[in-house]
């Protein structure tokens, strides 16, 4: 394994097990806590991508013929390697993403859930069969890989999202081109080396770096048969459209605006704790972060006071500092964009209760503190846009029905939660709400690895959720075989359509 904190300065693609550098186009990688450049990343052009696809296509026949037990063994080995060296991997995540070490470790745990699920691939790849479907005729359905597939991942989960996609694709017998976010590329290089160490043959998993040009080359490459994407909504939508137009299977997960409803009967301290954890954890850069608290009835003043009270104790500093709660945001541009929403909120008629720009925090790097904005309404930029930073809005409504209507009118539908002590309200919410993942007194309802993950509406383009069982559907083609073994004496001409 080569990628450590000491040698990330000059990064490379990893194609067929070989570190490959291309110099025509490059990008800079930063440590967001210091604002300093820590690496230079080569961006793949169509030639480099074509080379990666050559390698992946050449590796496909051997990999899809590899026995399931051997594949499962690689998954077990991979888990061992990651568990044993998770501190090293978490440090790489923190150095490029900025999230605190604990949070980086948590992301590794959630990624491992899918490795563990995939270790059971002999079960997930199993088909089904029906004996004597007709007289002397048996029918069976088998799962086969799609072929060479591409995975394009976002900056905010440099380990978890790649493990959610790539591990299943590989377990199902595909070979993979993985294009990680150009902002956080080192964790994926570490993972690719871990896969090799676990016994994965070279060429099965290939890492190419890049930006739009590289992704466009992926979308237009006819030998790539499926594309998994996670990122922002406009790009998810364009990827879905272009990949589908090119005849590929595609799942494209997009952005979010997650609402947490607090009912008048809720435990307000628990709700305030949840709002802080889910709103400001990872500096609000989680697709399942709570960005809107919907205060129902007369509890709003009390709830806002309790959240505001807790904000001053949020320790904002370099993610490697012991006790750090929140690190920086990803780039200088992101900090500027987030602070622009905060600056504009009052002019739109909202009340800035706590301004994150005044928080006690380092002056180097891309830090911005936790912000709380009250009296927010649809139509304000702070409500309508995905801010993707530590900004929590409070929308006040009078009734449960208004809360549901607000959420169901939102174009994003990734996650949502309700805080209540009433089982009937919780049950109604589960039934009424048009959102893909729902928490009942759980602010960040990311499903465990044996369920699949995905939102509705503009949070997911395509019909298949990610990881878990649905992912095995996405990464396999089902083939149905109908067979009979007649005696020579039973042969006859039948010109009619075969029935039974
Ligand atoms: P992004 O859309 O900017 O980038 C995602 C990927 O697309 C990266 O690999 C990037 O290199 C590539 N890319 C960027 N611009 C492109 C373009 N014009 N054409 C083709 N490819 C392009 O997203 P991000 O900033 O890395 O990640 C944050 C976003 O991802 C947020 O919107 C967040 O909500 C979303 N997200 C969603 C989920 C989910 O499960 N729904 C999970 C994580 C993140």
Short mmCIF file of C-alpha atoms and ligand atoms in Angstrom, two decimals:
data_model
loop_
_atom_site.label_atom_id
_atom_site.label_comp_id
_atom_site.label_asym_id
_atom_site.label_seq_id
_atom_site.Cartn_x
_atom_site.Cartn_y
_atom_site.Cartn_z
CA UNK A 1 0.00 0.00 0.00
CA UNK A 2 1.58 3.30 -1.06
CA UNK A 3 -0.75 6.16 -0.25
CA UNK A 4 -0.02 7.68 3.13
CA UNK A 5 -0.16 11.18 4.41
CA UNK A 6 3.52 11.64 3.53
CA UNK A 7 3.31 10.89 -0.18
CA UNK A 8 0.07 12.37 -1.42
CA UNK A 9 1.75 15.35 -3.07
CA UNK A 10 1.85 13.84 -6.54
CA UNK A 11 -1.19 11.67 -7.12
CA UNK A 12 -1.81 9.16 -9.87
CA UNK A 13 -4.44 7.12 -11.60
CA UNK A 14 -4.40 3.42 -10.76
CA UNK A 15 -5.06 1.39 -13.88
CA UNK A 16 -4.45 -2.35 -14.07
CA UNK A 17 -2.55 -2.12 -10.79
CA UNK A 18 -0.15 0.45 -12.20
CA UNK A 19 0.27 4.00 -10.96
CA UNK A 20 -0.12 6.17 -14.03
CA UNK A 21 0.55 9.89 -14.21
CA UNK A 22 -0.75 12.15 -16.93
CA UNK A 23 0.34 15.76 -16.93
CA UNK A 24 -1.69 17.60 -19.57
CA UNK A 25 -4.43 18.61 -17.14
CA UNK A 26 -4.14 18.65 -13.36
CA UNK A 27 -6.07 19.85 -10.32
CA UNK A 28 -4.97 20.99 -6.87
CA UNK A 29 -5.90 19.14 -3.68
CA UNK A 30 -6.11 21.11 -0.42
CA UNK A 31 -6.17 20.56 3.30
CA UNK A 32 -9.28 22.63 4.10
CA UNK A 33 -8.18 23.12 7.71
CA UNK A 34 -5.05 25.01 6.64
CA UNK A 35 -6.10 26.17 3.20
CA UNK A 36 -2.80 24.85 1.86
CA UNK A 37 -2.38 22.77 -1.27
CA UNK A 38 -1.31 19.25 -0.38
CA UNK A 39 -1.43 17.49 -3.71
CA UNK A 40 -1.50 17.70 -7.46
CA UNK A 41 -3.94 15.43 -9.22
CA UNK A 42 -3.75 14.32 -12.85
CA UNK A 43 -7.04 14.57 -14.77
CA UNK A 44 -7.75 11.80 -17.27
CA UNK A 45 -8.51 12.65 -20.89
CA UNK A 46 -10.27 10.33 -23.35
CA UNK A 47 -7.00 8.50 -24.11
CA UNK A 48 -6.32 7.69 -20.45
CA UNK A 49 -9.94 6.73 -19.92
CA UNK A 50 -9.81 4.55 -23.04
CA UNK A 51 -6.74 2.80 -21.63
CA UNK A 52 -8.56 2.17 -18.34
CA UNK A 53 -11.54 0.72 -20.22
CA UNK A 54 -9.20 -1.50 -22.30
CA UNK A 55 -7.79 -2.88 -19.05
CA UNK A 56 -11.19 -3.27 -17.38
CA UNK A 57 -12.62 -4.99 -20.46
CA UNK A 58 -9.64 -7.36 -20.62
CA UNK A 59 -10.07 -8.24 -16.93
CA UNK A 60 -13.81 -8.90 -17.28
CA UNK A 61 -13.84 -12.50 -18.64
CA UNK A 62 -11.50 -13.74 -15.91
CA UNK A 63 -13.26 -11.90 -13.11
CA UNK A 64 -16.80 -12.89 -14.05
CA UNK A 65 -15.60 -16.51 -14.22
CA UNK A 66 -14.06 -16.30 -10.75
CA UNK A 67 -15.85 -18.51 -8.23
CA UNK A 68 -18.23 -16.92 -5.78
CA UNK A 69 -16.38 -18.36 -2.78
CA UNK A 70 -13.15 -16.77 -3.94
CA UNK A 71 -14.90 -13.41 -4.43
CA UNK A 72 -16.43 -13.66 -0.96
CA UNK A 73 -13.02 -14.39 0.49
CA UNK A 74 -11.69 -11.15 -1.01
CA UNK A 75 -14.51 -9.28 0.74
CA UNK A 76 -13.59 -10.84 4.08
CA UNK A 77 -9.92 -9.96 3.52
CA UNK A 78 -10.84 -6.40 2.57
CA UNK A 79 -12.83 -6.00 5.75
CA UNK A 80 -9.89 -7.22 7.82
CA UNK A 81 -7.50 -4.77 6.15
CA UNK A 82 -9.79 -1.78 6.58
CA UNK A 83 -10.63 -2.63 10.20
CA UNK A 84 -6.97 -3.09 11.09
CA UNK A 85 -5.88 0.17 9.45
CA UNK A 86 -8.94 2.35 9.85
CA UNK A 87 -7.07 5.07 11.78
CA UNK A 88 -4.73 5.55 8.82
CA UNK A 89 -7.67 5.81 6.43
CA UNK A 90 -9.59 8.20 8.70
CA UNK A 91 -6.53 10.49 8.85
CA UNK A 92 -6.42 10.62 5.05
CA UNK A 93 -10.13 11.54 4.94
CA UNK A 94 -9.70 14.30 7.53
CA UNK A 95 -6.64 15.72 5.78
CA UNK A 96 -8.49 16.23 2.49
CA UNK A 97 -12.14 16.58 3.50
CA UNK A 98 -11.75 18.34 6.85
CA UNK A 99 -14.36 16.34 8.80
CA UNK A 100 -13.32 15.46 12.35
CA UNK A 101 -11.52 12.16 12.89
CA UNK A 102 -14.44 10.55 14.75
CA UNK A 103 -16.74 11.35 11.89
CA UNK A 104 -14.24 10.03 9.33
CA UNK A 105 -14.11 6.81 11.35
CA UNK A 106 -17.92 6.68 11.39
CA UNK A 107 -17.99 6.94 7.61
CA UNK A 108 -15.58 3.98 7.44
CA UNK A 109 -17.95 1.96 9.62
CA UNK A 110 -20.91 2.73 7.34
CA UNK A 111 -18.83 1.82 4.27
CA UNK A 112 -17.79 -1.45 5.90
CA UNK A 113 -21.46 -2.38 6.28
CA UNK A 114 -21.61 -2.85 2.54
CA UNK A 115 -18.38 -4.85 2.46
CA UNK A 116 -19.98 -7.10 5.08
CA UNK A 117 -23.18 -7.34 3.05
CA UNK A 118 -21.17 -8.22 -0.04
CA UNK A 119 -19.28 -10.94 1.84
CA UNK A 120 -22.65 -12.73 1.67
CA UNK A 121 -22.62 -12.51 -2.11
CA UNK A 122 -23.26 -16.24 -2.55
CA UNK A 123 -26.72 -15.51 -1.21
CA UNK A 124 -27.24 -12.21 -3.07
CA UNK A 125 -26.11 -13.64 -6.42
CA UNK A 126 -28.28 -16.70 -6.10
CA UNK A 127 -30.97 -16.99 -8.77
CA UNK A 128 -34.16 -18.98 -8.62
CA UNK A 129 -35.55 -21.98 -10.41
CA UNK A 130 -38.81 -23.74 -11.04
CA UNK A 131 -38.85 -27.44 -11.76
CA UNK A 132 -41.57 -28.78 -14.08
CA UNK A 133 -42.76 -25.33 -15.15
CA UNK A 134 -44.36 -27.26 -17.97
CA UNK A 135 -44.26 -30.98 -18.58
CA UNK A 136 -40.56 -31.91 -18.67
CA UNK A 137 -39.57 -28.23 -18.75
CA UNK A 138 -37.54 -26.46 -16.06
CA UNK A 139 -37.02 -22.68 -15.82
CA UNK A 140 -34.24 -20.92 -13.95
CA UNK A 141 -33.10 -17.35 -13.57
CA UNK A 142 -29.42 -16.53 -13.09
CA UNK A 143 -27.66 -13.27 -12.38
CA UNK A 144 -24.76 -12.17 -14.53
CA UNK A 145 -22.64 -9.02 -14.36
CA UNK A 146 -23.46 -6.02 -16.54
CA UNK A 147 -19.86 -5.67 -17.76
CA UNK A 148 -17.52 -2.71 -17.34
CA UNK A 149 -19.23 -0.20 -15.05
CA UNK A 150 -18.31 3.31 -13.90
CA UNK A 151 -18.75 4.86 -10.47
CA UNK A 152 -18.53 8.64 -10.02
CA UNK A 153 -18.45 9.80 -6.41
CA UNK A 154 -18.84 13.09 -4.47
CA UNK A 155 -16.42 14.86 -2.13
CA UNK A 156 -18.41 14.48 1.07
CA UNK A 157 -18.00 10.73 1.65
CA UNK A 158 -14.60 9.80 0.19
CA UNK A 159 -14.73 6.25 1.63
CA UNK A 160 -18.37 5.35 2.26
CA UNK A 161 -19.88 6.14 -1.13
CA UNK A 162 -17.09 4.42 -3.12
CA UNK A 163 -17.48 1.34 -0.87
CA UNK A 164 -21.25 1.43 -1.35
CA UNK A 165 -20.89 1.31 -5.13
CA UNK A 166 -17.66 -0.41 -6.05
CA UNK A 167 -17.84 -3.31 -3.62
CA UNK A 168 -21.21 -4.46 -4.91
CA UNK A 169 -20.21 -3.98 -8.54
CA UNK A 170 -17.13 -6.14 -7.99
CA UNK A 171 -18.95 -8.76 -5.92
CA UNK A 172 -21.43 -9.13 -8.77
CA UNK A 173 -18.62 -9.89 -11.24
CA UNK A 174 -18.26 -6.54 -13.00
CA UNK A 175 -15.03 -4.67 -13.59
CA UNK A 176 -14.95 -1.04 -12.54
CA UNK A 177 -13.76 2.43 -13.48
CA UNK A 178 -13.96 4.57 -10.34
CA UNK A 179 -13.74 8.34 -10.65
CA UNK A 180 -13.62 9.88 -7.18
CA UNK A 181 -14.15 13.55 -6.42
CA UNK A 182 -11.14 15.55 -7.51
CA UNK A 183 -11.27 17.31 -4.12
CA UNK A 184 -10.67 14.17 -2.01
CA UNK A 185 -8.88 11.59 -4.20
CA UNK A 186 -6.43 9.94 -1.78
CA UNK A 187 -8.85 7.78 0.22
CA UNK A 188 -9.94 6.02 -2.96
CA UNK A 189 -6.34 5.28 -3.92
CA UNK A 190 -5.88 3.79 -0.45
CA UNK A 191 -9.01 1.67 -0.91
CA UNK A 192 -7.92 0.46 -4.34
CA UNK A 193 -4.60 -0.68 -2.85
CA UNK A 194 -6.53 -2.39 -0.04
CA UNK A 195 -8.62 -4.29 -2.61
CA UNK A 196 -5.38 -5.44 -4.30
CA UNK A 197 -3.94 -6.53 -0.98
CA UNK A 198 -7.17 -8.42 -0.29
CA UNK A 199 -6.55 -10.46 -3.45
CA UNK A 200 -8.50 -8.61 -6.13
CA UNK A 201 -6.81 -9.17 -9.51
CA UNK A 202 -5.36 -6.12 -11.23
CA UNK A 203 -7.67 -4.54 -13.76
CA UNK A 204 -10.89 -5.32 -11.88
CA UNK A 205 -10.87 -1.96 -10.06
CA UNK A 206 -9.32 1.01 -11.85
CA UNK A 207 -9.15 4.57 -10.52
CA UNK A 208 -9.14 7.50 -12.90
CA UNK A 209 -9.22 11.07 -11.68
CA UNK A 210 -10.76 14.06 -13.32
CA UNK A 211 -13.52 16.57 -13.71
CA UNK A 212 -16.41 17.15 -16.15
CA UNK A 213 -14.25 16.29 -19.17
CA UNK A 214 -13.37 12.91 -17.69
CA UNK A 215 -16.97 12.21 -16.68
CA UNK A 216 -18.24 13.16 -20.13
CA UNK A 217 -15.75 10.69 -21.62
CA UNK A 218 -17.17 8.01 -19.29
CA UNK A 219 -20.74 8.82 -20.34
CA UNK A 220 -19.86 8.62 -24.04
CA UNK A 221 -17.68 5.48 -23.84
CA UNK A 222 -19.74 2.67 -25.42
CA UNK A 223 -17.91 -0.13 -23.61
CA UNK A 224 -19.08 1.19 -20.21
CA UNK A 225 -22.46 -0.42 -19.64
CA UNK A 226 -23.64 1.16 -16.39
CA UNK A 227 -22.99 4.36 -14.44
CA UNK A 228 -23.54 4.94 -10.72
CA UNK A 229 -23.34 8.58 -9.69
CA UNK A 230 -23.71 10.51 -6.45
CA UNK A 231 -23.44 14.30 -6.36
CA UNK A 232 -25.46 17.47 -6.72
CA UNK A 233 -28.88 17.50 -8.38
CA UNK A 234 -28.11 19.44 -11.58
CA UNK A 235 -25.18 17.18 -12.36
CA UNK A 236 -27.06 14.02 -11.35
CA UNK A 237 -29.84 14.96 -13.73
CA UNK A 238 -27.49 15.69 -16.63
CA UNK A 239 -25.61 12.44 -16.02
CA UNK A 240 -28.84 10.46 -15.94
CA UNK A 241 -29.99 12.03 -19.21
CA UNK A 242 -26.73 11.63 -21.11
CA UNK A 243 -25.89 8.14 -19.86
CA UNK A 244 -29.42 6.90 -20.58
CA UNK A 245 -29.36 8.47 -24.05
CA UNK A 246 -26.19 6.47 -24.65
CA UNK A 247 -28.00 3.27 -23.72
CA UNK A 248 -26.44 2.77 -20.30
CA UNK A 249 -28.04 1.58 -17.13
CA UNK A 250 -27.83 4.54 -14.73
CA UNK A 251 -28.55 5.48 -11.14
CA UNK A 252 -27.81 9.13 -10.26
CA UNK A 253 -28.31 10.26 -6.68
CA UNK A 254 -28.62 14.01 -6.20
CA UNK A 255 -28.82 16.72 -3.58
CA UNK A 256 -31.08 17.18 -0.59
CA UNK A 257 -32.94 19.49 1.74
CA UNK A 258 -33.82 17.37 4.73
CA UNK A 259 -36.60 18.50 7.07
CA UNK A 260 -36.87 17.52 10.72
CA UNK A 261 -40.39 18.02 12.07
CA UNK A 262 -40.69 18.71 15.79
CA UNK A 263 -44.20 18.12 17.11
CA UNK A 264 -45.49 19.98 20.17
CA UNK A 265 -45.37 16.76 22.24
CA UNK A 266 -41.69 16.04 21.43
CA UNK A 267 -38.93 15.96 24.02
CA UNK A 268 -37.47 19.38 23.15
CA UNK A 269 -34.05 18.73 24.63
CA UNK A 270 -33.71 15.55 22.59
CA UNK A 271 -34.93 17.41 19.49
CA UNK A 272 -32.46 20.27 20.05
CA UNK A 273 -29.59 17.79 20.53
CA UNK A 274 -30.62 16.02 17.32
CA UNK A 275 -30.85 19.29 15.38
CA UNK A 276 -27.32 20.25 16.45
CA UNK A 277 -25.86 16.82 15.66
CA UNK A 278 -27.61 16.39 12.33
CA UNK A 279 -27.43 20.03 11.25
CA UNK A 280 -23.81 20.80 12.01
CA UNK A 281 -22.09 17.37 12.02
CA UNK A 282 -19.57 17.20 9.15
CA UNK A 283 -20.16 20.99 8.82
CA UNK A 284 -23.56 20.23 7.30
CA UNK A 285 -21.86 18.54 4.33
CA UNK A 286 -23.89 15.34 4.50
CA UNK A 287 -26.58 14.50 2.00
CA UNK A 288 -28.66 13.39 5.00
CA UNK A 289 -27.85 16.45 7.13
CA UNK A 290 -30.87 18.18 8.61
CA UNK A 291 -31.06 21.63 7.03
CA UNK A 292 -34.62 22.60 7.99
CA UNK A 293 -36.25 22.25 11.40
CA UNK A 294 -40.04 22.46 11.11
CA UNK A 295 -41.39 23.67 14.45
CA UNK A 296 -45.07 22.74 14.82
CA UNK A 297 -47.40 24.76 17.08
CA UNK A 298 -46.32 26.84 20.03
CA UNK A 299 -42.95 25.20 20.77
CA UNK A 300 -40.93 27.26 18.24
CA UNK A 301 -39.56 29.94 20.60
CA UNK A 302 -38.54 27.35 23.16
CA UNK A 303 -36.94 25.06 20.55
CA UNK A 304 -35.01 27.87 18.85
CA UNK A 305 -33.71 29.01 22.26
CA UNK A 306 -32.55 25.50 23.12
CA UNK A 307 -30.75 25.05 19.78
CA UNK A 308 -29.17 28.51 20.03
CA UNK A 309 -27.98 27.77 23.56
CA UNK A 310 -26.17 24.63 22.38
CA UNK A 311 -24.46 26.24 19.39
CA UNK A 312 -21.92 28.20 21.39
CA UNK A 313 -20.50 24.91 22.75
CA UNK A 314 -19.83 23.50 19.26
CA UNK A 315 -16.04 23.28 19.01
CA UNK A 316 -15.03 24.32 15.49
CA UNK A 317 -11.40 23.53 14.69
CA UNK A 318 -9.01 21.31 12.73
CA UNK A 319 -10.59 17.84 12.61
CA UNK A 320 -7.46 16.26 14.10
CA UNK A 321 -7.83 18.23 17.36
CA UNK A 322 -9.08 16.04 20.21
CA UNK A 323 -12.67 16.98 21.08
CA UNK A 324 -13.31 18.78 17.80
CA UNK A 325 -17.02 18.79 16.86
CA UNK A 326 -16.86 20.40 13.44
CA UNK A 327 -14.10 21.03 10.94
CA UNK A 328 -13.89 23.38 7.97
CA UNK A 329 -15.98 23.23 4.80
CA UNK A 330 -14.43 21.81 1.66
CA UNK A 331 -13.18 24.86 -0.29
CA UNK A 332 -12.77 28.62 -0.08
CA UNK A 333 -15.51 28.95 -2.71
CA UNK A 334 -17.86 26.82 -0.63
CA UNK A 335 -17.21 28.96 2.48
CA UNK A 336 -17.94 32.08 0.46
CA UNK A 337 -21.15 30.61 -0.99
CA UNK A 338 -22.43 29.47 2.43
CA UNK A 339 -21.67 32.82 4.04
CA UNK A 340 -23.48 34.50 1.14
CA UNK A 341 -26.69 32.70 2.15
CA UNK A 342 -26.22 33.82 5.76
CA UNK A 343 -25.56 37.42 4.68
CA UNK A 344 -28.67 37.44 2.47
CA UNK A 345 -31.10 35.79 4.91
CA UNK A 346 -32.09 38.90 6.89
CA UNK A 347 -32.79 40.90 3.74
CA UNK A 348 -35.22 38.17 2.68
CA UNK A 349 -37.16 38.56 5.93
CA UNK A 350 -35.62 35.72 7.98
CA UNK A 351 -34.11 36.18 11.45
CA UNK A 352 -30.46 35.29 11.87
CA UNK A 353 -30.43 34.03 15.46
CA UNK A 354 -26.81 32.85 15.47
CA UNK A 355 -24.40 34.05 12.78
CA UNK A 356 -21.74 31.40 12.15
CA UNK A 357 -19.31 33.98 10.83
CA UNK A 358 -18.90 35.23 14.42
CA UNK A 359 -18.16 31.80 15.92
CA UNK A 360 -14.92 31.21 17.78
CA UNK A 361 -12.86 29.29 15.18
CA UNK A 362 -9.49 29.28 13.39
CA UNK A 363 -8.85 32.11 10.97
CA UNK A 364 -6.81 29.93 8.59
CA UNK A 365 -8.40 27.45 6.19
CA UNK A 366 -12.03 27.26 5.09
CA UNK A 367 -13.86 27.55 8.40
CA UNK A 368 -17.34 28.91 8.87
CA UNK A 369 -19.29 28.41 12.09
CA UNK A 370 -22.78 27.04 12.78
CA UNK A 371 -25.59 29.39 11.80
CA UNK A 372 -29.23 29.33 12.96
CA UNK A 373 -31.86 31.18 10.91
CA UNK A 374 -35.44 31.50 12.16
CA UNK A 375 -38.70 32.52 10.44
CA UNK A 376 -37.58 30.97 7.15
CA UNK A 377 -40.16 30.41 4.40
CA UNK A 378 -40.26 28.80 0.96
CA UNK A 379 -39.29 31.37 -1.66
CA UNK A 380 -36.25 32.52 0.36
CA UNK A 381 -32.89 31.40 -1.06
CA UNK A 382 -31.89 30.03 2.33
CA UNK A 383 -34.87 27.62 2.07
CA UNK A 384 -35.00 26.90 -1.65
CA UNK A 385 -31.32 26.14 -2.28
CA UNK A 386 -29.23 23.26 -1.03
CA UNK A 387 -26.65 25.22 0.99
CA UNK A 388 -24.55 22.18 1.94
CA UNK A 389 -22.96 23.86 4.94
CA UNK A 390 -23.58 24.43 8.66
CA UNK A 391 -26.75 26.49 8.27
CA UNK A 392 -29.92 25.36 10.02
CA UNK A 393 -33.20 27.02 9.05
CA UNK A 394 -36.32 27.00 11.21
CA UNK A 395 -39.71 27.09 9.50
CA UNK A 396 -42.67 27.69 11.82
CA UNK A 397 -46.00 26.03 11.03
CA UNK A 398 -49.21 25.69 13.02
CA UNK A 399 -50.18 22.10 12.31
CA UNK A 400 -48.92 18.64 11.39
CA UNK A 401 -50.74 18.91 8.04
CA UNK A 402 -48.87 22.12 7.18
CA UNK A 403 -45.57 20.40 8.02
CA UNK A 404 -46.38 17.51 5.70
CA UNK A 405 -47.49 19.86 2.92
CA UNK A 406 -44.27 21.87 3.22
CA UNK A 407 -42.11 18.77 2.90
CA UNK A 408 -44.16 17.20 0.11
CA UNK A 409 -43.87 20.44 -1.90
CA UNK A 410 -40.06 20.40 -1.69
CA UNK A 411 -38.30 19.26 -4.86
CA UNK A 412 -35.72 17.34 -2.82
CA UNK A 413 -36.80 14.17 -1.05
CA UNK A 414 -33.75 12.38 0.31
CA UNK A 415 -34.37 12.08 4.06
CA UNK A 416 -36.74 13.47 6.69
CA UNK A 417 -37.54 12.92 10.35
CA UNK A 418 -40.31 13.50 12.85
CA UNK A 419 -39.77 14.00 16.57
CA UNK A 420 -42.85 13.07 18.58
CA UNK A 421 -43.96 10.96 21.54
CA UNK A 422 -47.17 9.99 19.80
CA UNK A 423 -47.24 6.71 17.90
CA UNK A 424 -50.25 7.71 15.79
CA UNK A 425 -48.51 10.86 14.53
CA UNK A 426 -45.38 8.84 13.75
CA UNK A 427 -47.41 6.27 11.85
CA UNK A 428 -49.25 8.94 9.86
CA UNK A 429 -45.96 10.62 9.00
CA UNK A 430 -44.53 7.36 7.67
CA UNK A 431 -47.61 6.96 5.48
CA UNK A 432 -48.04 10.58 4.33
CA UNK A 433 -44.55 11.78 3.60
CA UNK A 434 -43.14 11.70 0.05
CA UNK A 435 -39.50 11.14 0.91
CA UNK A 436 -37.24 8.11 0.37
CA UNK A 437 -35.79 7.71 3.89
CA UNK A 438 -37.73 8.51 7.06
CA UNK A 439 -36.62 8.75 10.68
CA UNK A 440 -38.95 8.51 13.67
CA UNK A 441 -37.03 10.25 16.46
CA UNK A 442 -33.92 9.47 14.35
CA UNK A 443 -32.53 12.60 12.69
CA UNK A 444 -30.25 10.95 10.11
CA UNK A 445 -32.07 7.82 8.95
CA UNK A 446 -29.35 6.30 6.76
CA UNK A 447 -30.51 2.69 6.35
CA UNK A 448 -28.25 -0.07 7.61
CA UNK A 449 -26.34 -2.05 5.00
CA UNK A 450 -28.94 -4.76 4.49
CA UNK A 451 -31.44 -2.17 3.24
CA UNK A 452 -30.74 0.10 0.29
CA UNK A 453 -30.21 3.88 0.28
CA UNK A 454 -31.94 6.43 -1.90
CA UNK A 455 -34.23 9.42 -2.05
CA UNK A 456 -37.19 10.35 -4.23
CA UNK A 457 -37.91 13.21 -6.65
CA UNK A 458 -34.86 15.40 -7.43
CA UNK A 459 -32.74 13.44 -4.97
CA UNK A 460 -32.51 10.38 -7.24
CA UNK A 461 -32.74 9.92 -10.99
CA UNK A 462 -33.27 6.29 -11.91
CA UNK A 463 -35.25 3.63 -10.12
CA UNK A 464 -32.63 1.75 -8.13
CA UNK A 465 -31.35 2.67 -4.70
CA UNK A 466 -27.72 2.25 -3.75
CA UNK A 467 -25.94 -0.57 -1.88
CA UNK A 468 -27.65 -3.48 -0.19
CA UNK A 469 -30.06 -5.69 -2.13
CA UNK A 470 -31.13 -3.14 -4.77
CA UNK A 471 -27.52 -2.65 -5.78
CA UNK A 472 -27.21 -6.32 -6.69
CA UNK A 473 -30.13 -5.75 -9.06
CA UNK A 474 -28.45 -2.70 -10.56
CA UNK A 475 -25.14 -4.46 -11.13
CA UNK A 476 -26.55 -7.69 -12.56
CA UNK A 477 -28.54 -8.71 -15.59
CA UNK A 478 -31.02 -11.46 -15.04
CA UNK A 479 -31.03 -14.24 -17.59
CA UNK A 480 -33.90 -16.74 -17.71
CA UNK A 481 -33.17 -20.21 -19.01
CA UNK A 482 -35.94 -22.57 -20.14
CA UNK A 483 -34.80 -26.16 -20.69
CA UNK A 484 -36.09 -29.60 -21.58
CA UNK A 485 -34.36 -32.89 -22.25
CA UNK A 486 -36.73 -34.90 -24.45
CA UNK A 487 -36.14 -38.42 -25.62
CA UNK A 488 -35.52 -38.66 -29.40
CA UNK A 489 -38.91 -40.37 -29.73
CA UNK A 490 -40.63 -37.30 -28.24
CA UNK A 491 -39.41 -34.91 -30.95
CA UNK A 492 -42.12 -33.40 -33.17
CA UNK A 493 -42.78 -30.28 -35.25
CA UNK A 494 -45.07 -27.78 -33.51
CA UNK A 495 -45.62 -24.57 -35.46
CA UNK A 496 -47.82 -22.96 -32.82
CA UNK A 497 -46.48 -20.60 -30.16
CA UNK A 498 -44.97 -22.69 -27.34
CA UNK A 499 -47.36 -23.03 -24.40
CA UNK A 500 -47.34 -26.14 -22.31
P1 LIG B 1 -20.76 17.41 -7.48
O1 LIG B 1 -22.03 17.18 -8.19
O2 LIG B 1 -20.10 18.73 -7.62
O3 LIG B 1 -19.66 16.33 -7.93
C1 LIG B 1 -19.92 14.95 -7.88
C2 LIG B 1 -19.03 14.25 -8.89
O4 LIG B 1 -19.33 14.73 -10.19
C3 LIG B 1 -17.54 14.48 -8.69
O5 LIG B 1 -16.85 13.29 -8.95
C4 LIG B 1 -17.21 15.55 -9.72
O6 LIG B 1 -15.89 15.46 -10.19
C5 LIG B 1 -18.17 15.25 -10.84
N1 LIG B 1 -18.58 16.45 -11.56
C6 LIG B 1 -18.53 17.73 -11.12
N2 LIG B 1 -19.03 18.56 -12.06
C7 LIG B 1 -19.40 17.79 -13.10
C8 LIG B 1 -20.01 18.08 -14.36
N3 LIG B 1 -20.33 19.31 -14.71
N4 LIG B 1 -20.25 17.03 -15.19
C9 LIG B 1 -19.95 15.78 -14.82
N5 LIG B 1 -19.38 15.46 -13.63
C10 LIG B 1 -19.11 16.45 -12.78
O7 LIG B 1 -21.05 17.07 -5.94
P2 LIG B 1 -20.07 17.28 -4.71
O8 LIG B 1 -19.96 18.73 -4.43
O9 LIG B 1 -18.84 16.48 -4.88
O10 LIG B 1 -20.93 16.57 -3.55
C11 LIG B 1 -21.93 17.23 -2.84
C12 LIG B 1 -23.29 16.97 -3.44
O11 LIG B 1 -23.55 15.58 -3.48
C13 LIG B 1 -24.42 17.56 -2.62
O12 LIG B 1 -25.37 18.08 -3.49
C14 LIG B 1 -24.97 16.38 -1.86
O13 LIG B 1 -26.30 16.49 -1.44
C15 LIG B 1 -24.81 15.30 -2.87
N6 LIG B 1 -24.78 13.99 -2.25
C16 LIG B 1 -25.88 13.20 -2.39
C17 LIG B 1 -25.90 11.96 -1.81
C18 LIG B 1 -27.11 11.09 -1.95
O14 LIG B 1 -27.01 9.95 -1.56
N7 LIG B 1 -28.21 11.55 -2.51
C19 LIG B 1 -24.79 11.50 -1.08
C20 LIG B 1 -23.68 12.32 -0.98
C21 LIG B 1 -23.69 13.56 -1.57
#
